[in-house]
């Protein structure tokens, strides 16, 4: 669950007051020839979209955490690996949930043995011109909840385990943290 901060509540009150103001102005300027429902519904939906973007933006600015002392170890017995470390809330507000997204990708055939860029994101524009070609990169993604109810300045230890797919010859691992 995401926690609303004082900033979230203030933004929601301002957005609600703007919606009420727009509805009052719409009713006062009504000429009686057309219906009131379309402008009021339009204002409501625009306000709803604006509120969603505001909550998302405030979550990104207020719910800030950092990974520290990250250690990745291979477990050869069952062909898996572990990522362990600490997560710290460096923001000024309580964080509801922190999710660690771990991605394992097999090194592609065309760049095997080179010292190039380790990750090249794919785009939809690139897919338009590569209809018949098969992608040589395989990617496995898994999400782990590593912290819940993380207070301001609090630090917690975590460990996650994930298996390597057996077909991977040279796996590349990367991870990303999402908190809300």
mmCIF file of C-alpha atoms in Angstrom:
data_model
loop_
_atom_site.group_PDB
_atom_site.id
_atom_site.type_symbol
_atom_site.label_atom_id
_atom_site.label_comp_id
_atom_site.label_asym_id
_atom_site.label_seq_id
_atom_site.Cartn_x
_atom_site.Cartn_y
_atom_site.Cartn_z
ATOM 1 C CA UNK A 1 0.000 0.000 0.000
ATOM 2 C CA UNK A 2 1.257 3.457 -0.822
ATOM 3 C CA UNK A 3 1.231 6.018 1.944
ATOM 4 C CA UNK A 4 -0.056 9.515 1.280
ATOM 5 C CA UNK A 5 2.200 12.185 2.695
ATOM 6 C CA UNK A 6 1.178 15.682 3.685
ATOM 7 C CA UNK A 7 2.167 16.805 0.189
ATOM 8 C CA UNK A 8 -0.152 14.209 -1.386
ATOM 9 C CA UNK A 9 -3.120 15.397 0.682
ATOM 10 C CA UNK A 10 -2.374 19.050 -0.056
ATOM 11 C CA UNK A 11 -2.199 18.348 -3.810
ATOM 12 C CA UNK A 12 -5.465 16.371 -3.720
ATOM 13 C CA UNK A 13 -7.253 19.200 -1.869
ATOM 14 C CA UNK A 14 -5.998 21.785 -4.395
ATOM 15 C CA UNK A 15 -7.041 19.590 -7.340
ATOM 16 C CA UNK A 16 -10.475 19.000 -5.793
ATOM 17 C CA UNK A 17 -10.968 22.737 -5.212
ATOM 18 C CA UNK A 18 -10.010 23.415 -8.842
ATOM 19 C CA UNK A 19 -12.591 20.849 -9.977
ATOM 20 C CA UNK A 20 -15.274 22.506 -7.849
ATOM 21 C CA UNK A 21 -14.299 25.915 -9.254
ATOM 22 C CA UNK A 22 -14.507 24.655 -12.855
ATOM 23 C CA UNK A 23 -17.922 23.089 -12.193
ATOM 24 C CA UNK A 24 -19.226 26.328 -10.626
ATOM 25 C CA UNK A 25 -17.950 28.412 -13.567
ATOM 26 C CA UNK A 26 -19.490 25.921 -16.015
ATOM 27 C CA UNK A 27 -22.885 26.107 -14.304
ATOM 28 C CA UNK A 28 -22.809 29.925 -14.103
ATOM 29 C CA UNK A 29 -21.962 30.270 -17.806
ATOM 30 C CA UNK A 30 -24.577 27.767 -18.915
ATOM 31 C CA UNK A 31 -26.862 29.245 -21.575
ATOM 32 C CA UNK A 32 -29.606 26.640 -21.327
ATOM 33 C CA UNK A 33 -29.303 25.511 -24.959
ATOM 34 C CA UNK A 34 -26.904 22.623 -24.370
ATOM 35 C CA UNK A 35 -26.454 19.949 -21.760
ATOM 36 C CA UNK A 36 -24.275 20.441 -18.683
ATOM 37 C CA UNK A 37 -23.070 16.836 -18.574
ATOM 38 C CA UNK A 38 -20.323 16.912 -21.264
ATOM 39 C CA UNK A 39 -18.330 19.854 -19.847
ATOM 40 C CA UNK A 40 -18.661 18.582 -16.277
ATOM 41 C CA UNK A 41 -17.628 15.040 -17.251
ATOM 42 C CA UNK A 42 -14.721 16.418 -19.288
ATOM 43 C CA UNK A 43 -13.530 18.484 -16.333
ATOM 44 C CA UNK A 44 -13.893 15.460 -14.052
ATOM 45 C CA UNK A 45 -11.847 13.157 -16.321
ATOM 46 C CA UNK A 46 -9.136 15.767 -16.914
ATOM 47 C CA UNK A 47 -8.918 16.305 -13.147
ATOM 48 C CA UNK A 48 -8.736 12.550 -12.568
ATOM 49 C CA UNK A 49 -5.860 12.163 -15.046
ATOM 50 C CA UNK A 50 -4.059 15.158 -13.543
ATOM 51 C CA UNK A 51 -4.486 13.711 -10.029
ATOM 52 C CA UNK A 52 -3.034 10.355 -11.127
ATOM 53 C CA UNK A 53 0.053 12.032 -12.622
ATOM 54 C CA UNK A 54 0.423 14.191 -9.514
ATOM 55 C CA UNK A 55 0.330 11.181 -7.173
ATOM 56 C CA UNK A 56 2.849 9.334 -9.357
ATOM 57 C CA UNK A 57 5.190 12.333 -9.444
ATOM 58 C CA UNK A 58 4.953 12.950 -5.709
ATOM 59 C CA UNK A 59 5.639 9.259 -5.032
ATOM 60 C CA UNK A 60 8.816 9.478 -7.118
ATOM 61 C CA UNK A 61 9.959 12.609 -5.264
ATOM 62 C CA UNK A 62 9.041 11.631 -1.693
ATOM 63 C CA UNK A 63 9.586 7.846 -1.528
ATOM 64 C CA UNK A 64 13.361 7.597 -1.992
ATOM 65 C CA UNK A 65 15.408 4.553 -0.967
ATOM 66 C CA UNK A 66 18.962 3.445 -1.669
ATOM 67 C CA UNK A 67 20.596 0.021 -1.915
ATOM 68 C CA UNK A 68 23.828 -0.331 0.063
ATOM 69 C CA UNK A 69 26.497 -3.010 0.502
ATOM 70 C CA UNK A 70 25.184 -5.147 -2.375
ATOM 71 C CA UNK A 71 26.843 -8.548 -2.724
ATOM 72 C CA UNK A 72 26.014 -11.045 -5.457
ATOM 73 C CA UNK A 73 27.083 -14.657 -4.909
ATOM 74 C CA UNK A 74 26.727 -17.729 -7.099
ATOM 75 C CA UNK A 75 25.385 -20.932 -5.581
ATOM 76 C CA UNK A 76 26.809 -23.685 -7.769
ATOM 77 C CA UNK A 77 24.943 -26.575 -6.126
ATOM 78 C CA UNK A 78 21.572 -25.579 -7.568
ATOM 79 C CA UNK A 79 22.729 -23.133 -10.302
ATOM 80 C CA UNK A 80 21.314 -20.046 -8.643
ATOM 81 C CA UNK A 81 22.598 -16.799 -7.237
ATOM 82 C CA UNK A 82 21.813 -14.581 -4.291
ATOM 83 C CA UNK A 83 21.745 -10.827 -4.002
ATOM 84 C CA UNK A 84 22.077 -9.535 -0.468
ATOM 85 C CA UNK A 85 22.550 -6.111 0.981
ATOM 86 C CA UNK A 86 20.799 -3.339 2.818
ATOM 87 C CA UNK A 87 18.047 -0.926 1.872
ATOM 88 C CA UNK A 88 17.856 2.511 3.450
ATOM 89 C CA UNK A 89 15.044 5.071 3.334
ATOM 90 C CA UNK A 90 16.856 8.321 2.523
ATOM 91 C CA UNK A 91 13.679 10.352 2.031
ATOM 92 C CA UNK A 92 11.733 12.301 4.623
ATOM 93 C CA UNK A 93 8.599 10.138 4.487
ATOM 94 C CA UNK A 94 7.531 6.566 5.248
ATOM 95 C CA UNK A 95 7.739 4.084 2.343
ATOM 96 C CA UNK A 96 4.991 1.471 1.949
ATOM 97 C CA UNK A 97 6.723 -1.140 -0.222
ATOM 98 C CA UNK A 98 10.088 -1.510 -1.956
ATOM 99 C CA UNK A 99 10.354 -3.981 -4.824
ATOM 100 C CA UNK A 100 13.653 -5.194 -6.279
ATOM 101 C CA UNK A 101 13.299 -6.174 -9.944
ATOM 102 C CA UNK A 102 16.051 -8.588 -11.015
ATOM 103 C CA UNK A 103 16.692 -9.227 -14.715
ATOM 104 C CA UNK A 104 18.931 -11.969 -16.057
ATOM 105 C CA UNK A 105 19.775 -11.868 -19.733
ATOM 106 C CA UNK A 106 21.878 -14.230 -21.789
ATOM 107 C CA UNK A 107 24.726 -12.565 -23.616
ATOM 108 C CA UNK A 108 23.686 -12.128 -27.232
ATOM 109 C CA UNK A 109 25.567 -13.988 -29.933
ATOM 110 C CA UNK A 110 26.593 -10.894 -31.893
ATOM 111 C CA UNK A 111 28.495 -9.295 -29.033
ATOM 112 C CA UNK A 112 30.055 -12.368 -27.453
ATOM 113 C CA UNK A 113 33.653 -11.672 -26.565
ATOM 114 C CA UNK A 114 33.489 -7.911 -27.094
ATOM 115 C CA UNK A 115 33.890 -5.248 -24.478
ATOM 116 C CA UNK A 116 30.946 -3.128 -25.631
ATOM 117 C CA UNK A 117 27.900 -1.771 -23.917
ATOM 118 C CA UNK A 118 26.458 -4.322 -21.518
ATOM 119 C CA UNK A 119 22.795 -3.381 -21.962
ATOM 120 C CA UNK A 120 21.061 -1.899 -24.993
ATOM 121 C CA UNK A 121 17.341 -1.226 -24.520
ATOM 122 C CA UNK A 122 15.024 -2.298 -27.319
ATOM 123 C CA UNK A 123 12.545 0.150 -28.773
ATOM 124 C CA UNK A 124 9.244 -0.193 -30.589
ATOM 125 C CA UNK A 125 10.742 1.702 -33.537
ATOM 126 C CA UNK A 126 13.448 -0.963 -33.836
ATOM 127 C CA UNK A 127 10.786 -3.700 -33.924
ATOM 128 C CA UNK A 128 9.136 -2.158 -37.008
ATOM 129 C CA UNK A 129 12.126 -3.036 -39.176
ATOM 130 C CA UNK A 130 13.022 -6.425 -37.642
ATOM 131 C CA UNK A 131 9.887 -8.475 -38.300
ATOM 132 C CA UNK A 132 11.520 -11.622 -39.647
ATOM 133 C CA UNK A 133 14.624 -11.611 -37.479
ATOM 134 C CA UNK A 134 14.710 -13.606 -34.275
ATOM 135 C CA UNK A 135 16.060 -12.009 -31.142
ATOM 136 C CA UNK A 136 19.067 -13.817 -29.700
ATOM 137 C CA UNK A 137 18.711 -12.284 -26.272
ATOM 138 C CA UNK A 138 16.575 -14.048 -23.713
ATOM 139 C CA UNK A 139 15.613 -12.256 -20.541
ATOM 140 C CA UNK A 140 14.133 -13.501 -17.282
ATOM 141 C CA UNK A 141 12.618 -10.968 -14.893
ATOM 142 C CA UNK A 142 11.506 -11.533 -11.323
ATOM 143 C CA UNK A 143 10.303 -9.105 -8.666
ATOM 144 C CA UNK A 144 10.976 -9.416 -4.932
ATOM 145 C CA UNK A 145 9.405 -7.357 -2.138
ATOM 146 C CA UNK A 146 12.441 -6.542 -0.014
ATOM 147 C CA UNK A 147 10.960 -4.021 2.446
ATOM 148 C CA UNK A 148 7.572 -2.937 3.751
ATOM 149 C CA UNK A 149 6.706 -0.011 6.034
ATOM 150 C CA UNK A 150 10.187 1.514 5.882
ATOM 151 C CA UNK A 151 10.335 4.573 8.157
ATOM 152 C CA UNK A 152 12.434 7.695 7.589
ATOM 153 C CA UNK A 153 16.150 6.889 7.933
ATOM 154 C CA UNK A 154 15.519 3.186 8.631
ATOM 155 C CA UNK A 155 17.811 0.495 7.191
ATOM 156 C CA UNK A 156 16.972 -3.192 6.701
ATOM 157 C CA UNK A 157 18.892 -6.211 5.471
ATOM 158 C CA UNK A 158 17.579 -8.318 2.602
ATOM 159 C CA UNK A 159 18.534 -11.405 0.607
ATOM 160 C CA UNK A 160 16.898 -12.702 -2.567
ATOM 161 C CA UNK A 161 17.573 -15.955 -4.422
ATOM 162 C CA UNK A 162 17.007 -16.604 -8.114
ATOM 163 C CA UNK A 163 17.861 -19.539 -10.359
ATOM 164 C CA UNK A 164 19.783 -19.194 -13.601
ATOM 165 C CA UNK A 165 17.897 -20.635 -16.570
ATOM 166 C CA UNK A 166 19.806 -23.759 -17.675
ATOM 167 C CA UNK A 167 20.163 -22.570 -21.282
ATOM 168 C CA UNK A 168 22.188 -19.469 -20.381
ATOM 169 C CA UNK A 169 25.836 -19.663 -21.387
ATOM 170 C CA UNK A 170 26.974 -16.285 -20.077
ATOM 171 C CA UNK A 171 24.309 -14.643 -17.893
ATOM 172 C CA UNK A 172 24.278 -10.915 -17.222
ATOM 173 C CA UNK A 173 22.384 -9.710 -14.135
ATOM 174 C CA UNK A 174 20.998 -6.275 -13.410
ATOM 175 C CA UNK A 175 18.540 -5.011 -10.824
ATOM 176 C CA UNK A 176 16.372 -1.966 -10.244
ATOM 177 C CA UNK A 177 14.617 -0.665 -7.131
ATOM 178 C CA UNK A 178 11.028 0.636 -7.109
ATOM 179 C CA UNK A 179 9.543 2.142 -3.946
ATOM 180 C CA UNK A 180 6.040 3.476 -3.356
#
